Amino acid sequence: MTGPVKDTSQFPDPVYKETVLSDLFEGVKANYAGHMAAINKAHLVMLSETGILQPAQVKPLAFALSEIDDDVDVASLVYTGEHEDYFFYVEALLRRKLGDLGGMLHTARSRNDMDHTLFKLALRTRMDKLWGEAENLARTFINKAEREAETLIVAYTHGQPAQPSTFGHYLCAALEVLLRDMERLALAMDTIDHCPMGAAAITTTGFPIDRQRTAALLGFEAPVMNSYGCIASVDYVTGLYSALKLVYVHLGRLIQDLAFWSSFEVGQLYVPNSFVQISSIMPQKRNPVPIEHMRHLSAVTAGRCDVMVDTMRNTPFTDMNDSEGEVQQAGYATFESGSRVLRLLAAFVSAARINEDRVRKNADAACVTITELADTLVRDEGLSFRQAHEIAAATSRGVLAEETALRDGFNHFKAAFAQETGRDPNLSSDGYKTAVSPERFVSCRDRLGGPAPQALRHALVSYRDQLSALASRQSARRQRYDAAATALDQTFSSLLET
């Protein structure tokens, strides 16, 4: 935007320029200039095909746009205030080249519909990249769950050891949430996939435009139906960032578990050296610092989503800067921090492993299999569950008092059984050991959604199918974007030849 300046009285106030307009211009350079070029080309194609502009008008405009694309180094532009924004800068270049004809490109459109189309195109690009990283994390969970389908863990409730499960079962629980979050993201992206072009300022236009054609040329699925809503609704912003926030709220809970599991006192998750930092003063310490980075980055990302949604709170249902340039640009940091979480978590989960010896010790120390002893007594001894619960509770109290493993507590069990029922159990010492083993606990929980190998294999087939369907849905979007970009280039090139 450097060049001769004639009428300085038209320049913006220096403070306004410094605090608002310059930053907005830098944002356009970084985020929107390429998308604006695409909108200009698509709009010109539509004006030509509908006959709103004649060939004698279209061809010079097409050549001028091509020259601007070739000659203007957007990154080197410096905002001077000579033109209000990048849109008017491009229009000034067109008018400098073509005279009044340069202003014909803006027929039947407004910066209003252009802006929201720019914002959607920018979000679409960022979401496509982030979606790929979410897909990768989901596949990482699936692959790790398959490998760890029989790897025992201690599952916790209320911060206390509860029951044995498997690492694969745990990861599948996290995977289910991620898949539901991806479904919510896909729905939010459906809203982004509708084009505001043709709304003009807010009520469309008196010219016979073809909104479907412009939308298709820009890779959108269809136009936004209501022209007022094109400009005013901005639920594509609130919907997308609300869905994004849930991804990081939910992953943050998983990450907190990783921190807990890797603590010295629990120790059931082993973090490899490549994800460990050593204390500068305490040589014995292995600090799994990446977990802390994932935790705070998840919180920061969720907070950035809140900023976007809260900025829209109680704003008027109309065109407004509260949903435009600066606000939109502020949201893009969400994708940067969010991407870091997804990539780091996928790498971390792939590398981490369960410390099976520590799991066994914790399981023994906390009697986590005692529920299956009670269930066994109901099935094999014909007791009510309440009777069985009392016997199991007395057995666990006995072994915990002696600080012995539950598998060595047959005498405590036998005494508790006799106390409750007035007879000896049919369950032998070996049968007792089987009943309280973690392997037995897991293997007999072969119900839908349970941790037993067969149930988990069945679930994993379903998860793969769900992920495949979601991936295909996004792949179809991506193919539409790419096909539209190719078609736009070809159609625009034909304007240069007519």
Short mmCIF file of C-alpha atoms in Angstrom, two decimals:
data_model
loop_
_atom_site.label_atom_id
_atom_site.label_comp_id
_atom_site.label_asym_id
_atom_site.label_seq_id
_atom_site.Cartn_x
_atom_site.Cartn_y
_atom_site.Cartn_z
CA MET A 1 0.00 0.00 0.00
CA THR A 2 2.96 2.31 -0.46
CA GLY A 3 2.73 4.95 -3.15
CA PRO A 4 1.84 8.61 -3.74
CA VAL A 5 -0.61 10.13 -1.32
CA LYS A 6 -2.82 13.01 -2.39
CA ASP A 7 -5.54 13.75 0.15
CA THR A 8 -4.31 13.27 3.69
CA SER A 9 -7.54 14.71 5.10
CA GLN A 10 -9.19 11.42 4.26
CA PHE A 11 -6.75 9.41 6.33
CA PRO A 12 -7.96 7.81 9.57
CA ASP A 13 -7.06 9.22 12.94
CA PRO A 14 -3.50 8.04 13.79
CA VAL A 15 -4.58 6.33 17.01
CA TYR A 16 -7.46 4.55 15.27
CA LYS A 17 -5.05 3.51 12.55
CA GLU A 18 -2.51 2.20 15.07
CA THR A 19 -4.92 0.44 17.41
CA VAL A 20 -7.40 -1.03 14.92
CA LEU A 21 -6.90 -0.64 11.19
CA SER A 22 -3.23 -1.62 11.00
CA ASP A 23 -3.83 -4.79 12.98
CA LEU A 24 -6.81 -5.69 10.85
CA PHE A 25 -4.75 -5.20 7.71
CA GLU A 26 -1.99 -7.44 9.05
CA GLY A 27 -4.65 -10.02 9.81
CA VAL A 28 -5.90 -9.94 6.24
CA LYS A 29 -2.36 -10.39 4.95
CA ALA A 30 -1.85 -13.43 7.17
CA ASN A 31 -5.26 -15.05 6.86
CA TYR A 32 -7.50 -13.80 4.10
CA ALA A 33 -5.72 -12.36 1.05
CA GLY A 34 -5.68 -15.67 -0.83
CA HIS A 35 -9.31 -16.34 0.01
CA MET A 36 -10.28 -12.85 -1.14
CA ALA A 37 -8.64 -13.53 -4.48
CA ALA A 38 -10.74 -16.69 -4.81
CA ILE A 39 -13.93 -14.80 -3.94
CA ASN A 40 -13.12 -12.12 -6.53
CA LYS A 41 -12.61 -14.76 -9.22
CA ALA A 42 -15.75 -16.72 -8.30
CA HIS A 43 -17.87 -13.58 -8.20
CA LEU A 44 -16.59 -12.44 -11.58
CA VAL A 45 -17.32 -15.86 -13.10
CA MET A 46 -20.87 -15.68 -11.73
CA LEU A 47 -21.39 -12.11 -13.00
CA SER A 48 -20.24 -13.27 -16.43
CA GLU A 49 -22.36 -16.43 -16.57
CA THR A 50 -25.52 -14.62 -15.47
CA GLY A 51 -24.98 -11.82 -17.97
CA ILE A 52 -24.90 -9.18 -15.26
CA LEU A 53 -21.58 -8.08 -16.79
CA GLN A 54 -20.86 -8.30 -20.50
CA PRO A 55 -17.82 -10.02 -22.04
CA ALA A 56 -16.26 -6.67 -22.88
CA GLN A 57 -16.35 -5.85 -19.18
CA VAL A 58 -15.42 -9.28 -17.86
CA LYS A 59 -12.22 -9.90 -19.79
CA PRO A 60 -10.38 -6.73 -18.67
CA LEU A 61 -11.44 -7.39 -15.07
CA ALA A 62 -10.15 -10.95 -15.30
CA PHE A 63 -6.79 -9.78 -16.69
CA ALA A 64 -6.50 -7.12 -14.01
CA LEU A 65 -7.20 -9.63 -11.21
CA SER A 66 -4.58 -11.97 -12.67
CA GLU A 67 -2.03 -9.17 -12.81
CA ILE A 68 -2.75 -8.22 -9.18
CA ASP A 69 -2.25 -11.85 -8.13
CA ASP A 70 1.04 -11.99 -10.02
CA ASP A 71 2.43 -8.57 -9.16
CA VAL A 72 1.37 -7.79 -5.59
CA ASP A 73 3.61 -9.19 -2.86
CA VAL A 74 1.01 -9.22 -0.12
CA ALA A 75 3.50 -10.04 2.64
CA SER A 76 5.49 -6.87 1.95
CA LEU A 77 2.53 -4.48 2.03
CA VAL A 78 2.57 -1.80 4.72
CA TYR A 79 -0.63 -0.19 5.91
CA THR A 80 -0.55 3.57 5.32
CA GLY A 81 -4.19 4.50 5.80
CA GLU A 82 -4.52 5.58 2.18
CA HIS A 83 -7.17 2.90 1.79
CA GLU A 84 -9.43 1.80 4.61
CA ASP A 85 -8.62 -1.90 4.28
CA TYR A 86 -7.30 -4.57 1.93
CA PHE A 87 -10.59 -4.79 0.05
CA PHE A 88 -10.44 -1.13 -0.90
CA TYR A 89 -6.76 -1.46 -1.72
CA VAL A 90 -7.52 -4.17 -4.30
CA GLU A 91 -10.42 -2.16 -5.68
CA ALA A 92 -8.15 0.88 -5.99
CA LEU A 93 -5.68 -1.20 -7.97
CA LEU A 94 -8.48 -2.34 -10.29
CA ARG A 95 -9.64 1.23 -10.83
CA ARG A 96 -6.08 2.40 -11.40
CA LYS A 97 -5.78 -0.22 -14.14
CA LEU A 98 -9.28 0.01 -15.63
CA GLY A 99 -10.82 3.30 -14.57
CA ASP A 100 -14.49 3.14 -13.59
CA LEU A 101 -14.72 -0.41 -14.93
CA GLY A 102 -12.62 -1.49 -11.98
CA GLY A 103 -15.55 -0.72 -9.70
CA MET A 104 -17.87 -3.08 -11.63
CA LEU A 105 -16.49 -6.16 -9.85
CA HIS A 106 -18.35 -5.12 -6.70
CA THR A 107 -21.72 -5.32 -8.44
CA ALA A 108 -24.25 -7.34 -6.38
CA ARG A 109 -22.06 -7.92 -3.36
CA SER A 110 -20.96 -6.24 -0.13
CA ARG A 111 -18.06 -6.46 2.24
CA ASN A 112 -20.61 -8.00 4.60
CA ASP A 113 -21.19 -11.19 2.64
CA MET A 114 -17.55 -11.22 1.53
CA ASP A 115 -16.30 -11.01 5.12
CA HIS A 116 -18.31 -13.93 6.46
CA THR A 117 -17.34 -15.96 3.42
CA LEU A 118 -13.68 -15.15 4.09
CA PHE A 119 -14.06 -16.15 7.71
CA LYS A 120 -15.67 -19.45 6.78
CA LEU A 121 -12.96 -20.22 4.22
CA ALA A 122 -10.27 -19.52 6.82
CA LEU A 123 -12.00 -21.70 9.42
CA ARG A 124 -12.52 -24.44 6.85
CA THR A 125 -8.80 -24.61 6.12
CA ARG A 126 -7.87 -24.73 9.79
CA MET A 127 -10.54 -27.26 10.66
CA ASP A 128 -9.46 -29.60 7.88
CA LYS A 129 -5.92 -29.69 9.30
CA LEU A 130 -7.11 -30.11 12.89
CA TRP A 131 -9.55 -32.80 11.83
CA GLY A 132 -6.70 -34.81 10.35
CA GLU A 133 -4.88 -34.63 13.67
CA ALA A 134 -8.00 -35.73 15.56
CA GLU A 135 -8.36 -38.67 13.16
CA ASN A 136 -4.75 -39.61 13.84
CA LEU A 137 -5.32 -39.50 17.60
CA ALA A 138 -8.42 -41.70 17.27
CA ARG A 139 -6.46 -44.23 15.21
CA THR A 140 -3.70 -44.12 17.79
CA PHE A 141 -6.20 -44.98 20.52
CA ILE A 142 -7.60 -47.85 18.45
CA ASN A 143 -4.21 -49.31 17.60
CA LYS A 144 -2.92 -48.97 21.16
CA ALA A 145 -6.14 -50.48 22.55
CA GLU A 146 -5.73 -53.51 20.27
CA ARG A 147 -2.16 -54.02 21.44
CA GLU A 148 -3.07 -53.51 25.10
CA ALA A 149 -6.36 -55.43 25.07
CA GLU A 150 -5.13 -57.82 27.79
CA THR A 151 -2.79 -55.48 29.64
CA LEU A 152 -4.14 -55.20 33.17
CA ILE A 153 -4.57 -51.88 34.95
CA VAL A 154 -6.14 -50.79 38.20
CA ALA A 155 -9.19 -48.64 37.47
CA TYR A 156 -9.89 -45.85 39.96
CA THR A 157 -13.09 -44.30 41.23
CA HIS A 158 -13.13 -41.28 43.54
CA GLY A 159 -9.33 -41.32 43.42
CA GLN A 160 -9.17 -44.79 45.00
CA PRO A 161 -8.33 -48.21 43.52
CA ALA A 162 -11.62 -49.80 42.45
CA GLN A 163 -11.48 -52.75 40.05
CA PRO A 164 -9.09 -54.27 37.53
CA SER A 165 -9.59 -53.54 33.88
CA THR A 166 -7.29 -53.34 30.86
CA PHE A 167 -5.45 -50.47 29.28
CA GLY A 168 -7.26 -51.27 26.04
CA HIS A 169 -10.64 -50.99 27.77
CA TYR A 170 -9.67 -47.66 29.29
CA LEU A 171 -8.44 -46.25 25.97
CA CYS A 172 -11.65 -47.33 24.28
CA ALA A 173 -13.64 -45.32 26.81
CA ALA A 174 -11.60 -42.25 25.88
CA LEU A 175 -11.96 -43.13 22.21
CA GLU A 176 -15.76 -43.24 22.44
CA VAL A 177 -15.77 -39.68 23.76
CA LEU A 178 -13.37 -38.53 21.07
CA LEU A 179 -15.55 -40.06 18.36
CA ARG A 180 -18.61 -38.31 19.78
CA ASP A 181 -16.64 -35.06 19.88
CA MET A 182 -15.65 -35.58 16.24
CA GLU A 183 -19.30 -36.11 15.35
CA ARG A 184 -20.12 -32.78 17.02
CA LEU A 185 -17.29 -31.16 15.08
CA ALA A 186 -18.61 -32.64 11.84
CA LEU A 187 -22.02 -31.12 12.52
CA ALA A 188 -20.41 -27.75 13.24
CA MET A 189 -18.46 -28.01 9.99
CA ASP A 190 -21.73 -28.58 8.13
CA THR A 191 -22.65 -25.03 9.13
CA ILE A 192 -19.32 -23.70 7.87
CA ASP A 193 -20.01 -25.49 4.59
CA HIS A 194 -22.77 -23.05 3.60
CA CYS A 195 -21.86 -19.89 1.72
CA PRO A 196 -22.96 -16.32 2.62
CA MET A 197 -22.12 -14.84 -0.81
CA GLY A 198 -25.13 -13.23 -2.43
CA ALA A 199 -26.55 -11.84 0.78
CA ALA A 200 -24.83 -8.57 -0.14
CA ALA A 201 -25.31 -6.13 2.74
CA ILE A 202 -28.13 -8.15 4.29
CA THR A 203 -31.13 -8.51 1.89
CA THR A 204 -29.53 -9.91 -1.31
CA THR A 205 -29.67 -7.73 -4.42
CA GLY A 206 -31.85 -6.66 -7.32
CA PHE A 207 -29.43 -8.25 -9.81
CA PRO A 208 -30.19 -11.80 -11.07
CA ILE A 209 -27.28 -13.48 -9.26
CA ASP A 210 -26.75 -17.24 -9.01
CA ARG A 211 -25.91 -17.91 -5.37
CA GLN A 212 -25.63 -21.67 -5.89
CA ARG A 213 -23.01 -21.16 -8.58
CA THR A 214 -20.85 -18.88 -6.43
CA ALA A 215 -21.10 -21.31 -3.52
CA ALA A 216 -20.06 -24.24 -5.71
CA LEU A 217 -17.11 -22.34 -7.21
CA LEU A 218 -15.82 -21.71 -3.69
CA GLY A 219 -16.27 -25.33 -2.62
CA PHE A 220 -19.30 -24.82 -0.38
CA GLU A 221 -22.07 -27.39 -0.23
CA ALA A 222 -24.78 -24.76 -0.72
CA PRO A 223 -25.63 -21.13 0.10
CA VAL A 224 -26.93 -20.12 3.50
CA MET A 225 -30.65 -19.84 2.82
CA ASN A 226 -31.66 -16.66 4.64
CA SER A 227 -29.71 -13.59 3.58
CA TYR A 228 -30.23 -11.83 6.92
CA GLY A 229 -28.85 -14.90 8.67
CA CYS A 230 -25.81 -14.89 6.35
CA ILE A 231 -24.71 -11.69 8.01
CA ALA A 232 -26.28 -11.83 11.47
CA SER A 233 -26.45 -15.41 12.72
CA VAL A 234 -22.71 -16.22 13.30
CA ASP A 235 -23.71 -19.54 14.84
CA TYR A 236 -21.01 -21.03 12.65
CA VAL A 237 -18.60 -19.33 15.08
CA THR A 238 -20.34 -20.19 18.34
CA GLY A 239 -21.18 -23.72 17.17
CA LEU A 240 -17.68 -24.55 16.01
CA TYR A 241 -15.87 -23.21 19.05
CA SER A 242 -18.39 -24.84 21.40
CA ALA A 243 -17.73 -28.19 19.75
CA LEU A 244 -13.98 -27.58 19.79
CA LYS A 245 -14.03 -26.72 23.48
CA LEU A 246 -15.50 -30.11 24.36
CA VAL A 247 -12.63 -31.92 22.66
CA TYR A 248 -10.13 -30.30 25.00
CA VAL A 249 -12.28 -30.44 28.12
CA HIS A 250 -12.58 -34.19 27.59
CA LEU A 251 -8.96 -34.82 26.62
CA GLY A 252 -7.89 -32.79 29.65
CA ARG A 253 -9.55 -35.35 31.90
CA LEU A 254 -7.67 -38.19 30.23
CA ILE A 255 -4.42 -36.25 30.50
CA GLN A 256 -5.00 -35.73 34.21
CA ASP A 257 -5.31 -39.51 34.61
CA LEU A 258 -1.98 -39.93 32.84
CA ALA A 259 -0.43 -37.57 35.38
CA PHE A 260 -1.97 -39.51 38.26
CA TRP A 261 -1.01 -42.91 36.88
CA SER A 262 2.60 -41.84 36.37
CA SER A 263 3.03 -40.49 39.90
CA PHE A 264 5.53 -42.32 42.11
CA GLU A 265 2.82 -43.50 44.50
CA VAL A 266 0.69 -45.07 41.75
CA GLY A 267 3.30 -45.81 39.13
CA GLN A 268 1.15 -47.92 36.82
CA LEU A 269 2.09 -45.86 33.75
CA TYR A 270 5.71 -45.93 32.63
CA VAL A 271 6.76 -42.84 30.71
CA PRO A 272 9.77 -43.52 28.46
CA ASN A 273 12.89 -41.38 28.75
CA SER A 274 12.10 -39.55 25.53
CA PHE A 275 9.15 -37.96 27.34
CA VAL A 276 10.94 -37.29 30.62
CA GLN A 277 12.91 -34.30 31.92
CA ILE A 278 15.37 -34.69 34.77
CA SER A 279 15.53 -32.34 37.70
CA SER A 280 18.45 -29.94 37.68
CA ILE A 281 19.13 -30.59 41.36
CA MET A 282 17.43 -33.89 42.27
CA PRO A 283 19.01 -36.65 40.15
CA GLN A 284 16.53 -39.31 41.24
CA LYS A 285 13.54 -37.54 39.69
CA ARG A 286 11.94 -38.46 36.37
CA ASN A 287 9.51 -35.68 35.53
CA PRO A 288 6.90 -36.52 32.84
CA VAL A 289 6.73 -32.85 31.85
CA PRO A 290 4.92 -33.39 28.51
CA ILE A 291 1.84 -34.40 30.49
CA GLU A 292 1.83 -31.00 32.17
CA HIS A 293 2.17 -29.28 28.80
CA MET A 294 -0.74 -31.26 27.40
CA ARG A 295 -2.82 -30.43 30.45
CA HIS A 296 -2.23 -26.69 30.34
CA LEU A 297 -2.49 -26.52 26.55
CA SER A 298 -5.85 -28.28 26.75
CA ALA A 299 -7.02 -25.76 29.31
CA VAL A 300 -5.71 -22.83 27.25
CA THR A 301 -7.43 -24.17 24.12
CA ALA A 302 -10.75 -24.61 25.90
CA GLY A 303 -10.38 -21.10 27.33
CA ARG A 304 -9.76 -19.65 23.88
CA CYS A 305 -12.97 -21.29 22.72
CA ASP A 306 -14.79 -19.66 25.63
CA VAL A 307 -13.45 -16.26 24.56
CA MET A 308 -14.95 -16.71 21.11
CA VAL A 309 -18.36 -17.80 22.36
CA ASP A 310 -18.53 -15.23 25.15
CA THR A 311 -17.63 -12.39 22.78
CA MET A 312 -20.89 -13.10 20.94
CA ARG A 313 -22.95 -12.91 24.13
CA ASN A 314 -25.72 -10.28 24.02
CA THR A 315 -24.49 -8.81 20.76
CA PRO A 316 -27.13 -7.49 18.32
CA PHE A 317 -28.54 -9.89 15.75
CA THR A 318 -27.15 -8.00 12.78
CA ASP A 319 -23.88 -7.06 11.08
CA MET A 320 -21.35 -6.11 13.75
CA ASN A 321 -17.60 -6.00 14.25
CA ASP A 322 -17.94 -8.15 17.38
CA SER A 323 -17.99 -11.21 15.11
CA GLU A 324 -15.59 -10.03 12.44
CA GLY A 325 -11.89 -9.39 11.76
CA GLU A 326 -10.18 -9.04 15.12
CA VAL A 327 -12.43 -11.53 16.86
CA GLN A 328 -12.08 -14.11 14.11
CA GLN A 329 -8.31 -13.74 14.14
CA ALA A 330 -8.20 -14.13 17.92
CA GLY A 331 -9.84 -17.53 17.51
CA TYR A 332 -7.11 -18.89 15.28
CA ALA A 333 -4.78 -19.33 18.25
CA THR A 334 -7.21 -22.09 19.30
CA PHE A 335 -6.08 -24.18 16.37
CA GLU A 336 -2.41 -23.68 17.15
CA SER A 337 -2.60 -24.80 20.78
CA GLY A 338 -5.19 -27.45 19.96
CA SER A 339 -2.99 -28.95 17.28
CA ARG A 340 -0.10 -29.24 19.73
CA VAL A 341 -2.26 -31.19 22.16
CA LEU A 342 -3.51 -33.67 19.55
CA ARG A 343 -0.07 -34.33 18.09
CA LEU A 344 1.69 -34.62 21.45
CA LEU A 345 -0.98 -36.86 22.97
CA ALA A 346 -0.87 -39.25 20.01
CA ALA A 347 2.91 -39.55 20.30
CA PHE A 348 2.76 -39.94 24.08
CA VAL A 349 0.08 -42.63 24.11
CA SER A 350 1.94 -44.59 21.45
CA ALA A 351 5.15 -44.57 23.49
CA ALA A 352 3.88 -45.01 27.05
CA ARG A 353 3.37 -48.45 28.57
CA ILE A 354 1.81 -50.01 31.63
CA ASN A 355 4.07 -51.09 34.49
CA GLU A 356 2.56 -54.53 34.98
CA ASP A 357 4.49 -55.33 38.17
CA ARG A 358 3.23 -52.17 39.80
CA VAL A 359 -0.32 -52.89 38.66
CA ARG A 360 -0.12 -56.34 40.29
CA LYS A 361 1.19 -54.89 43.55
CA ASN A 362 -1.45 -52.17 43.66
CA ALA A 363 -4.17 -54.68 42.85
CA ASP A 364 -3.01 -56.94 45.69
CA ALA A 365 -2.68 -54.10 48.14
CA ALA A 366 -6.15 -52.70 47.45
CA CYS A 367 -8.17 -55.93 47.02
CA VAL A 368 -9.52 -54.64 43.69
CA THR A 369 -10.87 -58.06 42.66
CA ILE A 370 -13.07 -58.52 45.71
CA THR A 371 -16.26 -57.79 43.74
CA GLU A 372 -15.74 -60.94 41.69
CA LEU A 373 -15.42 -63.00 44.88
CA ALA A 374 -18.86 -61.74 45.90
CA ASP A 375 -20.26 -62.48 42.42
CA THR A 376 -18.77 -65.99 42.52
CA LEU A 377 -20.49 -66.70 45.84
CA VAL A 378 -23.82 -65.65 44.35
CA ARG A 379 -23.34 -67.83 41.27
CA ASP A 380 -21.70 -70.90 42.88
CA GLU A 381 -22.85 -70.88 46.50
CA GLY A 382 -26.43 -69.69 46.01
CA LEU A 383 -26.08 -66.71 48.36
CA SER A 384 -27.79 -63.37 48.05
CA PHE A 385 -25.53 -60.59 46.91
CA ARG A 386 -25.87 -58.88 50.28
CA GLN A 387 -24.63 -62.01 52.06
CA ALA A 388 -21.82 -62.34 49.55
CA HIS A 389 -20.93 -58.68 49.99
CA GLU A 390 -20.60 -59.10 53.76
CA ILE A 391 -18.33 -62.13 53.34
CA ALA A 392 -16.18 -60.34 50.76
CA ALA A 393 -15.94 -57.26 52.98
CA ALA A 394 -14.82 -59.31 55.98
CA THR A 395 -12.26 -61.12 53.80
CA SER A 396 -10.78 -57.87 52.52
CA ARG A 397 -10.63 -56.41 56.05
CA GLY A 398 -8.69 -59.45 57.18
CA VAL A 399 -6.06 -59.36 54.43
CA LEU A 400 -5.70 -55.58 54.58
CA ALA A 401 -5.10 -55.76 58.32
CA GLU A 402 -2.33 -58.32 57.76
CA GLU A 403 -1.04 -56.48 54.66
CA THR A 404 -1.15 -59.67 52.63
CA ALA A 405 -2.36 -60.25 49.10
CA LEU A 406 -6.02 -61.09 48.63
CA ARG A 407 -5.10 -64.33 46.87
CA ASP A 408 -3.49 -65.49 50.15
CA GLY A 409 -6.60 -64.76 52.22
CA PHE A 410 -8.46 -68.07 51.89
CA ASN A 411 -8.51 -68.59 55.68
CA HIS A 412 -10.07 -65.16 56.20
CA PHE A 413 -12.61 -65.98 53.52
CA LYS A 414 -13.45 -69.38 55.00
CA ALA A 415 -13.98 -67.90 58.45
CA ALA A 416 -16.15 -65.07 57.12
CA PHE A 417 -18.21 -67.52 55.07
CA ALA A 418 -18.87 -69.73 58.08
CA GLN A 419 -19.74 -66.70 60.21
CA GLU A 420 -22.32 -65.51 57.66
CA THR A 421 -23.83 -68.85 56.58
CA GLY A 422 -23.10 -71.33 59.35
CA ARG A 423 -21.38 -73.74 56.94
CA ASP A 424 -18.14 -74.24 55.05
CA PRO A 425 -17.89 -72.99 51.48
CA ASN A 426 -17.87 -75.33 48.51
CA LEU A 427 -15.18 -73.09 47.01
CA SER A 428 -11.74 -74.65 47.40
CA SER A 429 -8.50 -72.83 48.07
CA ASP A 430 -7.56 -73.05 44.38
CA GLY A 431 -11.05 -71.96 43.34
CA TYR A 432 -10.76 -69.01 45.70
CA LYS A 433 -7.45 -67.95 44.13
CA THR A 434 -9.00 -68.13 40.68
CA ALA A 435 -12.01 -66.11 41.78
CA VAL A 436 -9.87 -63.26 43.08
CA SER A 437 -7.34 -63.17 40.24
CA PRO A 438 -7.34 -60.08 38.00
CA GLU A 439 -7.34 -62.28 34.90
CA ARG A 440 -10.52 -64.00 36.03
CA PHE A 441 -12.12 -60.68 36.93
CA VAL A 442 -11.55 -59.33 33.41
CA SER A 443 -12.25 -62.51 31.44
CA CYS A 444 -15.69 -63.13 32.91
CA ARG A 445 -16.83 -59.59 32.17
CA ASP A 446 -17.57 -60.52 28.61
CA ARG A 447 -20.66 -58.39 28.26
CA LEU A 448 -21.28 -55.62 25.74
CA GLY A 449 -18.80 -52.88 26.56
CA GLY A 450 -16.86 -54.97 29.05
CA PRO A 451 -13.07 -55.42 29.25
CA ALA A 452 -12.94 -59.12 28.33
CA PRO A 453 -10.96 -59.72 25.11
CA GLN A 454 -13.93 -60.84 23.02
CA ALA A 455 -16.12 -57.93 24.11
CA LEU A 456 -13.28 -55.51 23.45
CA ARG A 457 -12.61 -56.94 20.00
CA HIS A 458 -16.30 -56.52 19.16
CA ALA A 459 -16.20 -52.91 20.35
CA LEU A 460 -13.05 -52.13 18.38
CA VAL A 461 -14.73 -53.25 15.15
CA SER A 462 -17.50 -50.75 15.87
CA TYR A 463 -15.02 -47.96 16.66
CA ARG A 464 -13.12 -48.57 13.43
CA ASP A 465 -16.38 -48.39 11.50
CA GLN A 466 -17.37 -45.15 13.21
CA LEU A 467 -14.00 -43.57 12.54
CA SER A 468 -14.06 -44.75 8.94
CA ALA A 469 -17.47 -43.13 8.42
CA LEU A 470 -16.29 -39.86 9.96
CA ALA A 471 -13.08 -39.92 7.92
CA SER A 472 -15.02 -40.56 4.72
CA ARG A 473 -17.30 -37.65 5.50
CA GLN A 474 -14.35 -35.29 5.84
CA SER A 475 -12.59 -36.80 2.84
CA ALA A 476 -15.66 -35.99 0.75
CA ARG A 477 -15.49 -32.39 1.95
CA ARG A 478 -11.80 -32.21 1.10
CA GLN A 479 -12.42 -33.61 -2.37
CA ARG A 480 -15.16 -31.02 -2.91
CA TYR A 481 -12.80 -28.23 -1.83
CA ASP A 482 -10.05 -29.44 -4.16
CA ALA A 483 -12.40 -30.02 -7.10
CA ALA A 484 -13.92 -26.56 -6.65
CA ALA A 485 -10.49 -24.91 -6.56
CA THR A 486 -9.54 -26.68 -9.80
CA ALA A 487 -12.85 -25.78 -11.44
CA LEU A 488 -12.54 -22.15 -10.37
CA ASP A 489 -9.05 -21.88 -11.86
CA GLN A 490 -10.21 -23.44 -15.12
CA THR A 491 -13.39 -21.37 -15.39
CA PHE A 492 -11.61 -18.15 -14.52
CA SER A 493 -8.90 -18.91 -17.08
CA SER A 494 -11.59 -19.27 -19.72
CA LEU A 495 -12.62 -15.66 -19.05
CA LEU A 496 -9.17 -14.59 -20.16
CA GLU A 497 -9.62 -16.41 -23.45
CA THR A 498 -13.06 -15.14 -24.47
#
